[in-house]
Amino acid sequence: MRAALRRVIAITRKEFIHIRRDPRTLMSVLLMPVIQLLLFSYAISFDVGNVPTVILDQDRTTASREYLAAFEHSEFFRVVDHIESDTEADNAFDTSQAKVALIIRPGFADAIAEGHKAEVAILIDGSEPNSAQLGRAYAVALSSTEDRHVLVSWAENQGLDMSAVGGLSPQIRTWYNPDRRSADFLIPGLMVVIIMIVTIQQTAVSLVKERDQGTFEQLTVSPIRRAELMVGKVLPWVLLAFVETAVIVAVGVLLFGVPLRGSVLALALGSVLFVFSSLAIGLLISVRASSVEVANMAGLLISFLPGFMLSGFAFPLESIPPALQFISYLFPGRYMMVIARSVFLKGADVATVLPQLIALGLYTLVSLTIASLAYSRRLS
Amino acid sequence: MALITRKHILKPPAPAAPGVAISVQSLTKRFGDFTAVGGVSFEVGTGEIFGFLGPNGSGKTTTIRMLCGTIAPSSGGARVLGLDVAAEAEAVRARIGYMSQKFSLFEDLTVDENLRFYGGVYGLDGSRFTARRAHILKMADLIGRENELTENLSVGWKQRLALGCATIHEPELVFLDEPTSGVDPLARKDFWELLYELAASGVTLFVTTHYMDEAANCSRLAFIYRGDIVAIGTPDELRSREMRDRIFEVEVADTEAVLAALENDADVREVYMSGALLHVNMGEADGAAALLDVALARAGAAGAHASRVEPSIEDVFVHLVTREQRERSVI
């Protein structure tokens, strides 16, 4: 047992040297997660802001100007032009000059003065559904608060009792992520995707590489047993995956201010299971792959696509076609995605995410068993 | 950690027959319909340098793999250092060394890191490793290069380091599978010096090679052809016993044309390149020299200089292989 442990340690230490010496591996292990974090959190933010907006004010009254000022001062809308007609609004959309047009018809001030609901038309360019949907939500929200604000200020100006004039407008609230900050939503998800990509890809490649170099032949003639070789070779990736998880959580919480509301234990348990299940997939690839290139490609395909598309990271899984939903159960990402987001955003503890933890645990058990069987058969 | 629990406790080595390092009986390996090794039997004595020769695909590597305990024989068996290669494969692997032509070094590791890795694999403890490391560095002439990356070493150095790694645990028996292929002649000579030193210290060496000049360095040789051993003995025995044919060395200008012509000549038994010269086997016939002159004239090389030479191991090898090919094609 001690001799076996010594052999495993010899292999693991050697693997760490390989990692340190290979700039490409180092890059993909250390730099890729950082780049992805920055890319997704800053550049490809799902937050909508500075939406180019044109304004058509046909009322031209104090009331209309006051109402529009709210839009002009909002960070969400950026007023790029004041236009004179509906046709100009069309043109602004066609030339992508604007994505939102705000139109105030004549009679806006009069309607408010008479205590009626004043009408405002908000046109939204729907070609970018994500922005459009959020834009509409923001515009309605802004309008309704502004609506009351206008009413109230008019009521005050006229010395009226405001409760007699205003009605309650519907309020839109987003639960769990009240500020609708996409970083809060993205970083727990990214953690899942990054760990899956790095772990699958590196374990897939590392065993094949040994076979390719011809050093594997030497090891089969040494006292190293198959299982020891496997454990020694994947151990560095397990350790690195844990370090990376911790780093992403720390960066998310400290740098991006993502709240970690729930149980750290639940997150850690999930992460351990998740890392081992990703490892099993990597092992399966390495058993099947005939060369390092094949392992690399297969690792990329099997980790990237399901990682982003079938984990619930980019789209809610309920909204993808049923066939794909079924396939998504074959990858560990979807289970961990729920655990990560629940712990981060909803403040879940172990009991809350127990169903997911059990599912992930079963998945890990089955996939590791299959991988180990395939691995030992391949070598004998 | 059930994965790494020891299944068998290593037994103390069974007493080997005195002086016998390897004993092989009807060792056979079949892959489906193909018989890679067809029931070979031989013995290798302790401290011998045993040369295992044969064309590519003749079963050399398969035999070595069975003797190292990495693949199981289909039938028959072998005892290596007194251990059964099938039943006690793990114990066999702990006591032998193995070096292949690929050298099996990790190119992105330094000299020292490679030694440390193999030291760990063979379970050397601190003081023993320190001693072995010093010994190997000296043997491989690598003192002062401990921290150099292996990929930056010349082939000769890599080869010596590979031998060092393969013998870090002081095995009693070392298998060397074409250890010198792709290495320049000078480095090969140095390497054989190291092998002699190892053998002198009592280590048994089992070497495959396709360099015929190296075969002459072995204390005993076995020729394997299509899975069968066709000849075995000391180099001298093989030359005198297997080879009564007369061999001539011929120097001609257009070697390729003459080679092609002689290959189809009825009087010529075998003809092949040996370095820049042609070697012609004229069989056991008397008056072979005169027959060769006639044959050379027919081949358009009248008056070419031909001299009778002592058969080399290469001549024996070619002769044995051609004889086997002829006999097997008759069947």
XYZ file of C-alpha atoms in Angstrom, chain A residues 69-354:
286
model
C -36.440 64.125 -19.063
C -36.792 60.940 -17.000
C -35.845 58.902 -20.051
C -32.985 61.200 -20.959
C -31.531 60.934 -17.476
C -31.916 57.176 -17.249
C -28.784 55.098 -17.791
C -30.853 52.629 -19.644
C -31.877 54.839 -22.557
C -29.490 57.061 -24.498
C -31.373 59.686 -26.473
C -29.645 60.002 -29.809
C -32.082 62.249 -31.661
C -35.271 64.293 -31.409
C -37.374 63.547 -34.467
C -40.336 65.198 -36.128
C -42.409 62.351 -37.588
C -43.258 58.622 -37.367
C -41.429 58.009 -40.640
C -38.229 59.232 -39.083
C -38.700 56.652 -36.338
C -38.932 53.942 -38.997
C -35.764 55.216 -40.609
C -33.941 55.278 -37.286
C -34.816 51.578 -36.800
C -33.888 50.648 -40.357
C -30.486 52.254 -40.085
C -29.993 50.819 -36.611
C -29.555 54.347 -35.364
C -32.036 53.598 -32.603
C -33.600 50.593 -30.968
C -36.314 52.419 -29.073
C -38.578 55.259 -30.163
C -40.582 57.212 -27.627
C -43.596 59.024 -29.044
C -45.773 61.495 -27.215
C -48.945 62.391 -29.099
C -50.619 65.780 -28.910
C -52.975 66.095 -25.940
C -50.604 64.403 -23.413
C -50.616 67.391 -21.050
C -54.346 67.920 -21.411
C -55.083 64.306 -20.575
C -53.034 64.520 -17.430
C -54.625 67.829 -16.479
C -58.041 66.245 -16.872
C -57.014 63.347 -14.667
C -57.124 60.761 -17.534
C -54.366 58.323 -18.314
C -52.039 59.976 -20.777
C -50.875 57.859 -23.704
C -47.268 57.353 -24.607
C -46.179 55.111 -27.477
C -42.985 53.169 -27.050
C -41.690 51.428 -30.167
C -39.048 48.757 -29.690
C -36.865 47.155 -32.338
C -37.572 43.470 -31.774
C -34.754 42.085 -33.920
C -32.650 41.554 -30.841
C -35.075 39.653 -28.660
C -33.021 39.722 -25.518
C -32.561 43.505 -25.556
C -36.087 44.031 -26.761
C -37.610 42.058 -23.963
C -35.575 43.823 -21.335
C -36.105 47.170 -23.054
C -39.832 46.758 -22.907
C -39.695 45.820 -19.258
C -37.562 48.817 -18.429
C -39.651 51.220 -20.459
C -42.871 50.040 -18.858
C -41.317 50.221 -15.421
C -39.887 53.642 -16.032
C -43.153 54.860 -17.563
C -45.261 53.658 -14.723
C -43.142 55.312 -12.068
C -42.848 58.409 -14.216
C -46.559 58.248 -14.921
C -47.305 58.560 -11.264
C -44.601 61.115 -10.834
C -46.156 63.274 -13.543
C -49.566 62.780 -12.075
C -48.361 63.625 -8.616
C -46.525 66.725 -9.704
C -49.593 67.876 -11.613
C -51.813 67.112 -8.717
C -49.565 69.096 -6.437
C -49.415 71.968 -8.881
C -53.175 72.057 -9.044
C -53.622 71.640 -5.337
C -55.565 68.403 -5.760
C -55.658 65.325 -3.631
C -53.398 62.968 -5.502
C -55.196 59.822 -4.383
C -58.190 61.085 -6.340
C -56.241 61.320 -9.565
C -53.717 58.468 -9.734
C -54.337 54.745 -10.126
C -51.819 52.020 -9.259
C -49.744 50.829 -12.233
C -48.360 47.313 -12.416
C -44.839 46.933 -11.073
C -42.336 44.515 -12.507
C -40.041 42.897 -9.986
C -37.304 40.387 -10.573
C -36.829 38.020 -7.726
C -33.458 36.707 -6.447
C -31.510 39.074 -8.625
C -33.395 42.278 -7.943
C -30.919 44.464 -9.761
C -30.997 42.138 -12.739
C -27.204 42.205 -12.708
C -26.063 39.605 -15.163
C -22.781 39.069 -13.299
C -24.758 37.549 -10.433
C -26.408 35.214 -12.851
C -23.414 34.539 -15.092
C -20.558 33.884 -12.709
C -22.071 30.905 -10.868
C -22.924 29.494 -14.295
C -19.490 30.242 -15.692
C -17.925 28.439 -12.788
C -19.788 25.302 -13.845
C -18.913 25.699 -17.530
C -15.218 26.434 -16.956
C -14.663 23.547 -14.558
C -16.381 21.194 -16.962
C -14.321 22.340 -19.956
C -10.938 22.281 -18.227
C -11.478 18.983 -16.439
C -12.919 17.066 -19.383
C -10.388 18.317 -21.860
C -7.271 17.883 -19.759
C -8.080 14.413 -18.460
C -8.981 13.349 -21.997
C -5.625 14.491 -23.328
C -3.274 13.538 -20.516
C -3.735 9.763 -20.753
C -3.630 9.736 -24.546
C -0.449 11.799 -24.495
C 1.306 9.147 -22.451
C 0.338 6.513 -25.019
C 1.459 8.733 -27.890
C 4.881 9.431 -26.437
C 5.718 5.754 -26.077
C 6.399 6.273 -22.415
C 3.263 4.321 -21.673
C 4.968 1.162 -22.926
C 7.755 1.718 -20.407
C 5.272 2.174 -17.588
C 3.510 -1.102 -18.414
C 6.819 -2.908 -17.833
C 7.304 -1.164 -14.488
C 5.665 -2.126 -11.195
C 3.005 0.581 -11.725
C -0.482 -0.878 -11.811
C -3.131 0.403 -14.245
C -5.257 1.845 -11.483
C -2.282 3.623 -9.945
C -1.425 5.174 -13.284
C -4.983 6.381 -13.738
C -5.254 7.818 -10.245
C -1.827 9.455 -10.461
C -2.617 11.037 -13.799
C -6.015 12.460 -12.941
C -5.142 13.603 -9.434
C -3.500 16.862 -10.584
C -6.642 17.772 -12.529
C -8.864 17.086 -9.550
C -6.686 19.345 -7.420
C -6.529 22.042 -10.106
C -10.278 21.914 -10.603
C -10.816 22.536 -6.889
C -8.351 25.417 -6.912
C -10.061 26.873 -9.956
C -13.484 26.570 -8.363
C -12.207 28.419 -5.305
C -10.586 31.117 -7.459
C -13.729 31.693 -9.517
C -15.871 31.909 -6.399
C -13.397 34.354 -4.841
C -13.177 36.498 -7.991
C -16.950 36.449 -8.335
C -17.578 37.479 -4.759
C -14.712 39.920 -4.261
C -14.300 41.466 -7.699
C -17.777 41.295 -9.178
C -19.640 41.497 -5.907
C -21.683 38.381 -6.612
C -23.514 37.499 -3.413
C -22.815 34.068 -1.968
C -26.043 33.759 -0.051
C -26.295 30.017 0.575
C -24.374 27.176 2.140
C -20.716 26.895 1.156
C -20.882 23.214 2.122
C -23.601 22.573 -0.466
C -21.483 24.297 -3.096
C -18.380 22.321 -2.104
C -20.238 18.993 -2.126
C -21.679 19.751 -5.528
C -18.288 20.825 -6.851
C -16.556 17.637 -5.710
C -19.185 15.441 -7.377
C -19.173 17.620 -10.450
C -15.388 17.488 -10.857
C -15.410 13.697 -10.604
C -18.226 13.351 -13.113
C -16.397 15.612 -15.589
C -13.315 13.517 -15.004
C -15.232 10.385 -15.909
C -16.228 11.936 -19.239
C -12.608 12.903 -19.871
C -11.489 9.353 -19.107
C -14.060 7.917 -21.497
C -12.771 10.172 -24.263
C -9.174 9.160 -23.582
C -10.135 5.493 -23.771
C -11.728 5.980 -27.184
C -9.363 8.532 -28.703
C -6.652 7.270 -31.018
C -4.426 10.350 -30.768
C -3.893 13.533 -28.819
C -5.547 15.548 -31.608
C -8.652 13.389 -31.554
C -8.808 13.620 -27.768
C -8.448 17.387 -27.966
C -11.238 17.790 -30.514
C -13.558 15.376 -28.760
C -12.828 17.089 -25.454
C -13.628 20.478 -26.953
C -16.871 19.326 -28.560
C -18.112 17.360 -25.600
C -17.257 20.026 -23.053
C -17.962 23.310 -24.867
C -21.296 22.643 -26.536
C -23.077 20.859 -23.709
C -21.309 23.158 -21.257
C -22.795 26.289 -22.752
C -25.953 25.031 -24.438
C -27.222 22.075 -22.438
C -26.422 23.165 -18.915
C -28.887 25.991 -18.616
C -26.060 28.473 -18.754
C -27.224 30.406 -21.801
C -30.844 29.308 -22.225
C -33.359 28.072 -19.718
C -33.497 24.305 -20.285
C -37.311 24.428 -20.350
C -37.144 26.467 -23.533
C -35.001 24.107 -25.595
C -36.494 21.333 -27.780
C -37.524 18.179 -25.844
C -34.919 16.010 -27.631
C -32.146 18.333 -26.513
C -33.621 18.502 -23.042
C -33.332 14.731 -22.901
C -29.700 14.869 -24.061
C -28.943 17.507 -21.458
C -29.504 14.883 -18.757
C -26.474 13.020 -20.108
C -24.134 15.826 -19.088
C -23.380 16.770 -15.522
C -23.593 20.528 -16.200
C -27.336 20.851 -15.758
C -27.346 19.381 -12.246
C -24.461 21.543 -11.086
C -25.919 24.660 -12.711
C -28.976 24.407 -10.491
C -26.843 23.810 -7.404
C -24.486 26.727 -8.145
C -27.228 29.248 -8.904
C -29.415 28.122 -6.035
C -26.575 28.446 -3.549
C -25.331 31.757 -4.889
C -28.597 33.529 -5.633
C -31.332 31.844 -3.634
C -29.309 31.138 -0.501
C -29.894 27.392 -0.744
C -28.461 24.961 1.798
C -27.685 21.249 1.455
C -31.303 20.251 2.133
C -32.636 22.545 -0.604
C -30.393 21.205 -3.318
C -30.461 17.626 -2.050
